[in-house]
Coordinates of C-alpha atoms and ligand atoms in Angstrom, one line a residue:
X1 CA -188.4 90.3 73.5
X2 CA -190.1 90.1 70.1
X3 CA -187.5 90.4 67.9
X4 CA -185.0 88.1 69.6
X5 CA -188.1 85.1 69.5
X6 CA -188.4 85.5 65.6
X7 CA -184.3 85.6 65.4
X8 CA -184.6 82.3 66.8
X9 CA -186.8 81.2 63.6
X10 CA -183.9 81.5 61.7
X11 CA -181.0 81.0 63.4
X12 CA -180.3 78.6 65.6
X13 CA -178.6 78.6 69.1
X14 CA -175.1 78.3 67.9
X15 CA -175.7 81.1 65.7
X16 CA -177.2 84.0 68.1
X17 CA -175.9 85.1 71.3
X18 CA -177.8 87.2 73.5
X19 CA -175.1 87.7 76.5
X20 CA -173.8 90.8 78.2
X21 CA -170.2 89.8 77.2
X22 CA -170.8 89.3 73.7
X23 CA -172.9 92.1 73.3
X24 CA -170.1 94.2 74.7
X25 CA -167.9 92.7 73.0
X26 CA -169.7 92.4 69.4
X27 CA -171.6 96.0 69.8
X28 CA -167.8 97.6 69.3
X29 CA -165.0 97.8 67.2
X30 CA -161.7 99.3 67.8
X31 CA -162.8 102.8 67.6
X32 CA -164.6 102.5 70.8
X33 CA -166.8 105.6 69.2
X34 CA -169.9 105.1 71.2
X35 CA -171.2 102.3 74.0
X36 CA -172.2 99.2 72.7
X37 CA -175.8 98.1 73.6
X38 CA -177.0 95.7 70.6
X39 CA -180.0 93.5 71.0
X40 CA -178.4 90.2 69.5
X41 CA -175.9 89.1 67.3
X42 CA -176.4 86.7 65.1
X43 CA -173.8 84.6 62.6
X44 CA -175.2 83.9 59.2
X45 CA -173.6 81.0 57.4
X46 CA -175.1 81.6 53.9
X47 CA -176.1 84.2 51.6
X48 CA -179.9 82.9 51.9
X49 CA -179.7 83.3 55.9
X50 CA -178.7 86.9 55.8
X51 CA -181.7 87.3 53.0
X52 CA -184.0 85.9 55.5
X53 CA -182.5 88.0 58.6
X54 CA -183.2 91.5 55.9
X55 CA -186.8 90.3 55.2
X56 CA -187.4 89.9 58.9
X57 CA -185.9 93.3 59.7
X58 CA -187.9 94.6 57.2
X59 CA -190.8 93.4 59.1
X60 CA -190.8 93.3 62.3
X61 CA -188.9 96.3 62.0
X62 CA -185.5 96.3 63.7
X63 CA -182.1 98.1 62.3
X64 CA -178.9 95.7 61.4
X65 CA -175.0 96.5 62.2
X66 CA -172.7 94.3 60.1
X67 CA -169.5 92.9 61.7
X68 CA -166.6 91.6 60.0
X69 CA -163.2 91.7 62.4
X70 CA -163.9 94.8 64.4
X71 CA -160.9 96.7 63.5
X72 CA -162.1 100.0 62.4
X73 CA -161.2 103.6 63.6
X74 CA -164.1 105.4 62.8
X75 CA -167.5 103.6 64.4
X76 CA -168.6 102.1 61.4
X77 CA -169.6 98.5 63.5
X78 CA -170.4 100.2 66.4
X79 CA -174.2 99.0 67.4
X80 CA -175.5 100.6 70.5
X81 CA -178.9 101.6 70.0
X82 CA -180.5 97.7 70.6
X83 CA -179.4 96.9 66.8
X84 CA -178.9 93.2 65.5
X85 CA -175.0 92.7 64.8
X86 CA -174.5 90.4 62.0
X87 CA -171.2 89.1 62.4
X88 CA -169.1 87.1 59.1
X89 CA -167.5 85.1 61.7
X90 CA -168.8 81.8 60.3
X91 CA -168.7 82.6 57.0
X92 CA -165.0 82.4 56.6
X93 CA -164.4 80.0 53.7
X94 CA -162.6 80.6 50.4
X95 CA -165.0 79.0 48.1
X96 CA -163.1 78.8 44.4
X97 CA -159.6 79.4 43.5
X98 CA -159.7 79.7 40.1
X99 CA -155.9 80.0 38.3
X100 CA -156.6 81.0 35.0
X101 CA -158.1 84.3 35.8
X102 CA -156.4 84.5 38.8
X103 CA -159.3 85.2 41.4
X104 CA -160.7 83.5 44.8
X105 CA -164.0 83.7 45.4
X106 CA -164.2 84.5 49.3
X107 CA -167.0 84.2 52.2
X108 CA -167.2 88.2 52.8
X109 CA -165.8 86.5 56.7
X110 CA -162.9 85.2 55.3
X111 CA -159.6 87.0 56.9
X112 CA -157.1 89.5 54.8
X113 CA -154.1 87.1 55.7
X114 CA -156.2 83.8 55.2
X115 CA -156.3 84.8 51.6
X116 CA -152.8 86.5 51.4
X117 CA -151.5 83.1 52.2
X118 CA -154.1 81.2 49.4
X119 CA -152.3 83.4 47.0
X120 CA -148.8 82.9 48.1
X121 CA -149.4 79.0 48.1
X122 CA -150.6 79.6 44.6
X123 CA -147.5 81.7 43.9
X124 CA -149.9 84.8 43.9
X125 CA -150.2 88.0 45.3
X126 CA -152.7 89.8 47.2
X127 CA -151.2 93.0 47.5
X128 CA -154.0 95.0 49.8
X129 CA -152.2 94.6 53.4
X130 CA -152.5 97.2 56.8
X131 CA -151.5 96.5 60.2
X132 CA -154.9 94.7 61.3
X133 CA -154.7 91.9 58.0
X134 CA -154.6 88.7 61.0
X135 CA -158.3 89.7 62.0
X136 CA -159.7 92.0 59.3
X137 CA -162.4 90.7 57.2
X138 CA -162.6 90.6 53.1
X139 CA -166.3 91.7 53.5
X140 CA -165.0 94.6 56.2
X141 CA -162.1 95.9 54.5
X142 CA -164.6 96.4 50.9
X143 CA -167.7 98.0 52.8
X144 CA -164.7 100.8 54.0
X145 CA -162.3 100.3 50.6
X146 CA -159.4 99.6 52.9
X147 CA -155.8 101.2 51.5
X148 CA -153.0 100.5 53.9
X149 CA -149.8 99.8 53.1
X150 CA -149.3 99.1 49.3
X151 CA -151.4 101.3 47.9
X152 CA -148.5 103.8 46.0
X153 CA -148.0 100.8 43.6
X154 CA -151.3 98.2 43.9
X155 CA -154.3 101.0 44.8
X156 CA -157.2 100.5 47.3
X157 CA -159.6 97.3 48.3
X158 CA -161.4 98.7 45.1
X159 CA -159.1 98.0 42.4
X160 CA -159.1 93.7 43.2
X161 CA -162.7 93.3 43.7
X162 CA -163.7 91.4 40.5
X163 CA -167.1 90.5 41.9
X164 CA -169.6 91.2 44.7
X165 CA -172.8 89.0 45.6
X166 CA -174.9 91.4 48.3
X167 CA -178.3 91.3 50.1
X168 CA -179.9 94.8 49.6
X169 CA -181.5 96.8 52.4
X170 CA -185.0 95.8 51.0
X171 CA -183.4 91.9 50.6
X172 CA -183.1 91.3 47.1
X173 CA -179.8 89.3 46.2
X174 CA -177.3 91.0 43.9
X175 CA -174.5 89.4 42.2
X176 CA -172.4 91.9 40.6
X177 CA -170.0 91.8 37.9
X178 CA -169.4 88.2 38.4
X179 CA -165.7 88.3 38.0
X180 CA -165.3 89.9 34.7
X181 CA -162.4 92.2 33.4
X182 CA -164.4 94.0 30.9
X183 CA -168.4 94.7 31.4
X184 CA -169.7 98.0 29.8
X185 CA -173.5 97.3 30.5
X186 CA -174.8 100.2 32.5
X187 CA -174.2 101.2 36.0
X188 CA -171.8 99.1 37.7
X189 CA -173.6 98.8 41.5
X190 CA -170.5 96.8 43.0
X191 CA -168.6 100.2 43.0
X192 CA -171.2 101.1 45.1
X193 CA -171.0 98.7 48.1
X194 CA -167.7 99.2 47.7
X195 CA -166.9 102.1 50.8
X196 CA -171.1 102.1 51.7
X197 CA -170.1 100.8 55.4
X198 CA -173.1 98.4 55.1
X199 CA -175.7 101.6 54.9
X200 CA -176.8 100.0 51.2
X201 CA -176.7 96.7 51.8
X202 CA -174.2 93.4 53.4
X203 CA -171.7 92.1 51.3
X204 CA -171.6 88.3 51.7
X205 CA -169.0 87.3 48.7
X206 CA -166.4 88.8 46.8
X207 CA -164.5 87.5 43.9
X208 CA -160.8 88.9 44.9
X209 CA -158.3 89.6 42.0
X210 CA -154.7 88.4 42.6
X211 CA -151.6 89.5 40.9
X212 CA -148.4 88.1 40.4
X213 CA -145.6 87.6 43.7
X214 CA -143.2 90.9 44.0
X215 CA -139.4 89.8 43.8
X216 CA -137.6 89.9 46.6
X217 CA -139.0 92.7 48.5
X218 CA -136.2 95.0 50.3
X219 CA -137.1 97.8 52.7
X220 CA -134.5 101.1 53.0
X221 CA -135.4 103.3 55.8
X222 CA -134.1 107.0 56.0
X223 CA -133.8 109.7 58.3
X224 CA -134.8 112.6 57.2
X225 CA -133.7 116.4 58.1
X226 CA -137.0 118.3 58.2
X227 CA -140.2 118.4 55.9
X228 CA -139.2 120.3 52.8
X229 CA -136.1 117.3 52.7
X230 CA -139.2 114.7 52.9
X231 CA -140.5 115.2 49.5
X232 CA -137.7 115.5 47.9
X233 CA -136.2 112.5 49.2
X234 CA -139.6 110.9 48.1
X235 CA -139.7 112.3 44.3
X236 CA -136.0 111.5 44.0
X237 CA -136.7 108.1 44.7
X238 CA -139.8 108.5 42.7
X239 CA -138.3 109.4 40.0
X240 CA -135.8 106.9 39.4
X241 CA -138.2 103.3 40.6
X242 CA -141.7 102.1 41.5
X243 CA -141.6 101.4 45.3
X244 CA -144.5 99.2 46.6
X245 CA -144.6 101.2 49.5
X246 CA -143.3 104.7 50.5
X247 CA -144.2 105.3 54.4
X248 CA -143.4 108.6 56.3
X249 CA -143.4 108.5 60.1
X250 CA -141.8 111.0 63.2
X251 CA -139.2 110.5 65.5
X252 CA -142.0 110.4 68.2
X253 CA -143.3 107.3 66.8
X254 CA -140.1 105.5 66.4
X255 CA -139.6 106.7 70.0
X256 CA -143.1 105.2 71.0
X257 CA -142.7 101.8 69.3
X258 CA -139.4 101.1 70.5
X259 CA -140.8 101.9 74.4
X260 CA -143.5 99.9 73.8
X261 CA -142.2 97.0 71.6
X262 CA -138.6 96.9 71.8
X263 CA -137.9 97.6 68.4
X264 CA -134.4 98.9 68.2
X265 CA -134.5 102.7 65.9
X266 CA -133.1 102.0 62.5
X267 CA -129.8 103.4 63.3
X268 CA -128.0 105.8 66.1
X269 CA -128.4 109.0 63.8
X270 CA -131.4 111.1 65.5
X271 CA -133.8 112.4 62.4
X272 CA -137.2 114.0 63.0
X273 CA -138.9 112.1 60.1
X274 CA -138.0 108.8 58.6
X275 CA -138.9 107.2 55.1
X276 CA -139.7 103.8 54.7
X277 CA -139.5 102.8 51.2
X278 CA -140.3 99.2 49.8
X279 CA -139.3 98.0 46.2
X280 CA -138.5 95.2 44.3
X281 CA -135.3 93.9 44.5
X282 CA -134.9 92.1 41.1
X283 CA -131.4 92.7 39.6
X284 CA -128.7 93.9 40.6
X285 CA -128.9 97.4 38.3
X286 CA -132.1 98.3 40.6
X287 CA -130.1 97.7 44.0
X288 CA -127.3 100.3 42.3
X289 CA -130.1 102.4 41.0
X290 CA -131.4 102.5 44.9
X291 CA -127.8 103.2 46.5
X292 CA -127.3 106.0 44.2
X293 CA -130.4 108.1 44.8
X294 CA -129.5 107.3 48.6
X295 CA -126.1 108.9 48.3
X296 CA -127.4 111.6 45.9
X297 CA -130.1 112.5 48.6
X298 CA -127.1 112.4 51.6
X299 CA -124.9 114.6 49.4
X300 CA -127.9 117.2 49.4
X301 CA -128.3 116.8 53.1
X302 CA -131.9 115.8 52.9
X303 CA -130.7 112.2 54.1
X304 CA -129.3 112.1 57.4
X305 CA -128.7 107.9 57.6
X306 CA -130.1 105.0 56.4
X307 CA -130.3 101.1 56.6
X308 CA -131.2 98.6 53.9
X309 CA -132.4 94.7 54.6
X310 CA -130.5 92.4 53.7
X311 CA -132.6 89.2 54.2
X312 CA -136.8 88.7 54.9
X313 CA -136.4 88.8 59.1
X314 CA -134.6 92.6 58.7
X315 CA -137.5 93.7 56.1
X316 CA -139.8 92.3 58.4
X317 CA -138.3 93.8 61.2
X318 CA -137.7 97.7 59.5
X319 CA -141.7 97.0 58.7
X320 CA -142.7 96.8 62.7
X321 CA -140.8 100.6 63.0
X322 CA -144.1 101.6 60.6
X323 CA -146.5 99.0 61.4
X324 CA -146.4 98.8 64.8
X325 CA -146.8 102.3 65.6
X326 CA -150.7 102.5 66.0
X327 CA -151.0 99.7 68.3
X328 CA -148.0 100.8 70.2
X329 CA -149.8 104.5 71.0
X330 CA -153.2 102.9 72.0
X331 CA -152.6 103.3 75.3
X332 CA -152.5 106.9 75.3
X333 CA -156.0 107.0 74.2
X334 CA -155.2 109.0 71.0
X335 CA -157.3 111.1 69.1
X336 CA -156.7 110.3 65.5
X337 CA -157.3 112.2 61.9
X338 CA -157.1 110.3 59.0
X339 CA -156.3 112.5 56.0
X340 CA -155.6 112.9 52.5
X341 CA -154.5 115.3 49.9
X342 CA -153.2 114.9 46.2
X343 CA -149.3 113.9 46.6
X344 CA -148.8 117.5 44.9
X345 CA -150.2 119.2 47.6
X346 CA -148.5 117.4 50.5
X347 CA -145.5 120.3 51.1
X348 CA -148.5 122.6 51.1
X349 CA -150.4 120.8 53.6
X350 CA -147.6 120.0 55.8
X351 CA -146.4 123.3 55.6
X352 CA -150.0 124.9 57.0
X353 CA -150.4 122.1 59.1
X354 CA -147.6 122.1 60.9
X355 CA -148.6 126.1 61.9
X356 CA -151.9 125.1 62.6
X357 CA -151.0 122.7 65.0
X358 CA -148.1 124.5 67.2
X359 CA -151.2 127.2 67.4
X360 CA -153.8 125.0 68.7
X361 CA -152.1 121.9 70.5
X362 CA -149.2 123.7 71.8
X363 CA -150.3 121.5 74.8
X364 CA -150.2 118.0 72.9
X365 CA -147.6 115.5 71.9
X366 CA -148.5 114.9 68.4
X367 CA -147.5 111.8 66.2
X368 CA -147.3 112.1 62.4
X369 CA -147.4 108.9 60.4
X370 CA -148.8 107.5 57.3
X371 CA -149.2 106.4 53.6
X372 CA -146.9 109.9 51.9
X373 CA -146.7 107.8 48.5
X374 CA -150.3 108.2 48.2
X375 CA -151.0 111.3 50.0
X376 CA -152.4 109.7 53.1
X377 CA -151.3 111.2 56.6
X378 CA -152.3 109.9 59.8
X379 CA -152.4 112.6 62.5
X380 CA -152.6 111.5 66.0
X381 CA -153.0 113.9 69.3
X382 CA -151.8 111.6 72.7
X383 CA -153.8 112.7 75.5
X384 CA -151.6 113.7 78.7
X385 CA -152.1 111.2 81.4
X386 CA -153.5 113.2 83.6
X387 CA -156.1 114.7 81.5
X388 CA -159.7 113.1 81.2
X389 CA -160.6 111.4 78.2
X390 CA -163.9 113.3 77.2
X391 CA -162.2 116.8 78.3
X392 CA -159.2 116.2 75.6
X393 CA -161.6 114.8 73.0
X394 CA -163.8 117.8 73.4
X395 CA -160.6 120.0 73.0
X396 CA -159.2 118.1 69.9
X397 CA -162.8 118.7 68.4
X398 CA -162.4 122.3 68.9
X399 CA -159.5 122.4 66.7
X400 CA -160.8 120.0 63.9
X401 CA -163.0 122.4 61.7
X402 CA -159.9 124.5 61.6
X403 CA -157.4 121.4 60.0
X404 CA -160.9 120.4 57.9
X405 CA -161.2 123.7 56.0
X406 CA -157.4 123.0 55.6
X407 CA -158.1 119.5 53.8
X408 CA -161.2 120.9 52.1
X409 CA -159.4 124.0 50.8
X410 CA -156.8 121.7 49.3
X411 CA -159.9 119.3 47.7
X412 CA -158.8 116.8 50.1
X413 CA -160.4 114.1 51.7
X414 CA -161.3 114.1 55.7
X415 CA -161.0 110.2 56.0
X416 CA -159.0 108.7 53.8
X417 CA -159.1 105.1 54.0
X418 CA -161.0 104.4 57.6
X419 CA -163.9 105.5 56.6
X420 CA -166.6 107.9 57.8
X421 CA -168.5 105.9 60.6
X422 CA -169.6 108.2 63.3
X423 CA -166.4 109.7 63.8
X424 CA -166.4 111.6 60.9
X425 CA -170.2 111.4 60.3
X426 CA -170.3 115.4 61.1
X427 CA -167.8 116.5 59.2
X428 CA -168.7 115.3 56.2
X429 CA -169.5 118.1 53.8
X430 CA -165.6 119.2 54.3
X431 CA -165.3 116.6 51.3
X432 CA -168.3 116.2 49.9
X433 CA -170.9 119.0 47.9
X434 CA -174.3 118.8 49.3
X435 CA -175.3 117.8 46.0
X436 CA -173.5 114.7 46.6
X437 CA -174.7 114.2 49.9
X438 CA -178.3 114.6 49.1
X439 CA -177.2 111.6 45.6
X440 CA -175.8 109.3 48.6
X441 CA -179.1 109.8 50.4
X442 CA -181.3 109.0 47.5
X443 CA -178.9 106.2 47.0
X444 CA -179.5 104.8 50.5
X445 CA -183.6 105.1 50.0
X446 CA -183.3 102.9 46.6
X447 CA -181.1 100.0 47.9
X448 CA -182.8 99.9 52.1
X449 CA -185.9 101.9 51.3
X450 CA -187.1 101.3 55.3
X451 CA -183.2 102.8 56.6
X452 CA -182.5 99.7 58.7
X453 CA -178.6 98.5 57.4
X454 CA -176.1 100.2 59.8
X455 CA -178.4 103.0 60.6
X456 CA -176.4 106.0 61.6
X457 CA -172.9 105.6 59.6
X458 CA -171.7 107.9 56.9
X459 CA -174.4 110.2 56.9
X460 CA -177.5 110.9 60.2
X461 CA -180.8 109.2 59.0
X462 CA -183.0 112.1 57.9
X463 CA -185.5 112.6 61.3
Ligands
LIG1 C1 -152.0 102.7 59.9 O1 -151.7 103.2 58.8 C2 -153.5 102.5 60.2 O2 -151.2 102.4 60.7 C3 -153.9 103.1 61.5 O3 -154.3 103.1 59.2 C4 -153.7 104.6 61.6 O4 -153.6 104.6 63.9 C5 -153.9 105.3 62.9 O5 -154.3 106.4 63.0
LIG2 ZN1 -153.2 103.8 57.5

């Protein structure tokens, strides 16, 4: 095959893998969107390789998939129309630590824990963290500007990228904003690699911002009696503190990790919803401050129970009751929305939601969880064992332009931190004008004039 031959100019045979397993196993990522069927996968180990590997694409012609650790829910590294998957795999080293601005300059290969530890070694912080940080790549988690976990107090992937070095679509090498704080001088391009899912170019180094470590980090988890209790119970705690995390999930899930993982529910009290909130444990007046917005919320019945940790191992272990959830429903092959409205409109959503969804899945078990402190909801619809996989996807797509127009007539967001991929390819202009569309489009045509980076993602290549 032509364009495997010419691979073999620049890689060499540690560095490209042409076998069905890897294919299979490099052509996908946890979405399982479409079948993998790439031609090759290669693995770069510099920033002049992957220029190369563009100029060759360019030429020969043949379309590129990047790769970083495979863990994303919407198709975004899904290559199965005989595309060449780069994969970051061997470009995994943190380069520069540099403790007077307080940055690491990372390989974009380099795993979200691997540098989570650099900065806790350094008595730093890097705050972005989700589920999938002990495989997700840097470079992965900035092409989709991954939230997760912290984002009520430390924002997206975004907000700690100082710097970005990229090879264009057309090959050119960019290095962007080279670490600086303040740099008024014209467009700023690394915003937009930042959430391009590799359609503009690949990102191959990022200068990653750390902050200083949180103080003893304490988790509280509530039951909650029913919706309108949830955001009250979240502004009264709002009100009063700055958690680094404010979760929502439903009794279902607690139900589903504990069957799955063992995790023991927080306490015997039954509640249909449950809070996680996070916050920083520095003195004692905060801990007092805490207690009495718990019994405040109790006395107006919107708390049912709750438990507080006491040491790291219970934090860690209320954390799992959240974290574990979308690993734990895997197996039931679930169909997933990932949404977002302003925190204002939550009780609105909810509200028409909630009706929405006894109307059209009256049939389905379905799991709420998510991000409420930043208006992030994860919806999830299980598929009934004895239903067939494409018959209950086809029927959860029958019902999605309905929850859509719902997100777009709130000014919401129809993927809210997992990106648009394929899976949400179609539905697209439920958040965004045509105008906008048509900007992205002209967008793509400047930075990968010949359409060959992640073909496909975000928006269909015009025919
Ligand atoms: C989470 O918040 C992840 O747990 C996954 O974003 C969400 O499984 C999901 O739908
Ligand atoms: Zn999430």
């Amino acid at each position: 095959m032509e364009a495997t031959n010419t691979l073999s100019k620049i890689f060499d045979k540690n560095q490209l893998l042409t076998d069905p397993d890897s294919l299979a196993e490099y052509g996908k990522d946890w979405s399982n969107a479409s079948l993998p069927n790439p031609l090759a996968i290669v693995f770069p180990e510099s920033t002049e390789q992957v220029q190369s590997l563009v100029k060759l694409a360019n030429q020969t012609p043949f379309n590129l998939v990047p790769s970083g650790g495979r863990t994303g829910l919407s198709g975004g590294a899904m290559a199965s129309n005989q595309e060449v998957v780069v994969s970051f795999e061997k470009m995994n080293k943190i380069l520069d630590f540099n403790p007077i601005d307080r940055t690491a300059l990372c390989q974009a290969g380099v795993i979200t824990q691997q540098l989570q530890q650099l900065a806790e070694d350094k008595n730093l912080y890097y705050p972005v963290d989700f589920a999938s940080s002990g495989s997700s790549h840097i470079g992965g988690n900035i092409a989709t500007n991954a939230g997760g976990i912290k984002v009520v107090r430390y924002g997206l992937t975004r907000n700690w990228v100082a710097g970005l070095k990229v090879v264009t679509g057309s090959g050119e090498i960019l290095d962007l904003n080279h670490g600086l704080v303040k740099n008024a001088t014209g467009y700023d391009f690394r915003q937009m690699f930042i959430g391009s899912e590799g359609t503009l170019g690949f990102i191959t180094e990022a200068t990653m911002q750390l902050t200083k470590l949180p103080v003893n980090l304490t988790v509280m988890v509530l039951g909650i009696r029913d919706v309108d209790a949830i955001m009250k119970t979240f502004q009264a705690f709002k009100d009063k503190m700055d958690p680094t995390a404010l979760e929502l999930f439903s009794r279902d899930s607690v139900a589903i990790v504990h069957e799955q993982k063992g995790i023991p529910k927080p306490f015997e009290t039954d509640a249909p919803y449950y809070l996680l909130l996070e916050f920083e444990n520095d003195a004692e007046a905060t801990e007092n401050l805490v207690l009495d917005t718990f019994e405040q919320c109790t006395n107006e019945g919107w708390v049912l129970d709750g438990v507080m940790s006491q040491n790291e191992q219970q934090a860690r272990n209320l954390w799992r009751l959240r974290e574990d959830i979308s690993e734990s429903i895997s197996h039931y092959t679930p169909y997933k929305n990932d949404l977002a409205v302003k925190v204002s409109n939550i009780p609105a959503f909810l509200a028409s939601l909630d009706e929405l969804i006894a109307e059209h899945y009256p049939q389905f078990q379905v799991l709420w969880y998510g991000h409420i402190g930043d208006g992030n909801l994860h919806l999830n619809i299980l598929k009934p064992a004895d239903m067939d996989k494409d018959a209950f996807y086809e029927e959860c797509g029958k019902v999605n332009p309905h929850i859509f127009q719902l997100v777009k007539d709130l000014d919401g967001s129809i993927s809210a931190e997992h990106g648009v991929g394929l899976l949400k390819r179609d539905y697209l202009s439920y958040s965004r004008s045509e105008a906008e569309i048509s900007c992205m489009r002209g967008l793509k045509t400047m930075f990968d004039p010949n359409g060959i980076m992640n073909p496909g993602k975000i928006f269909e290549v015009a025919g």
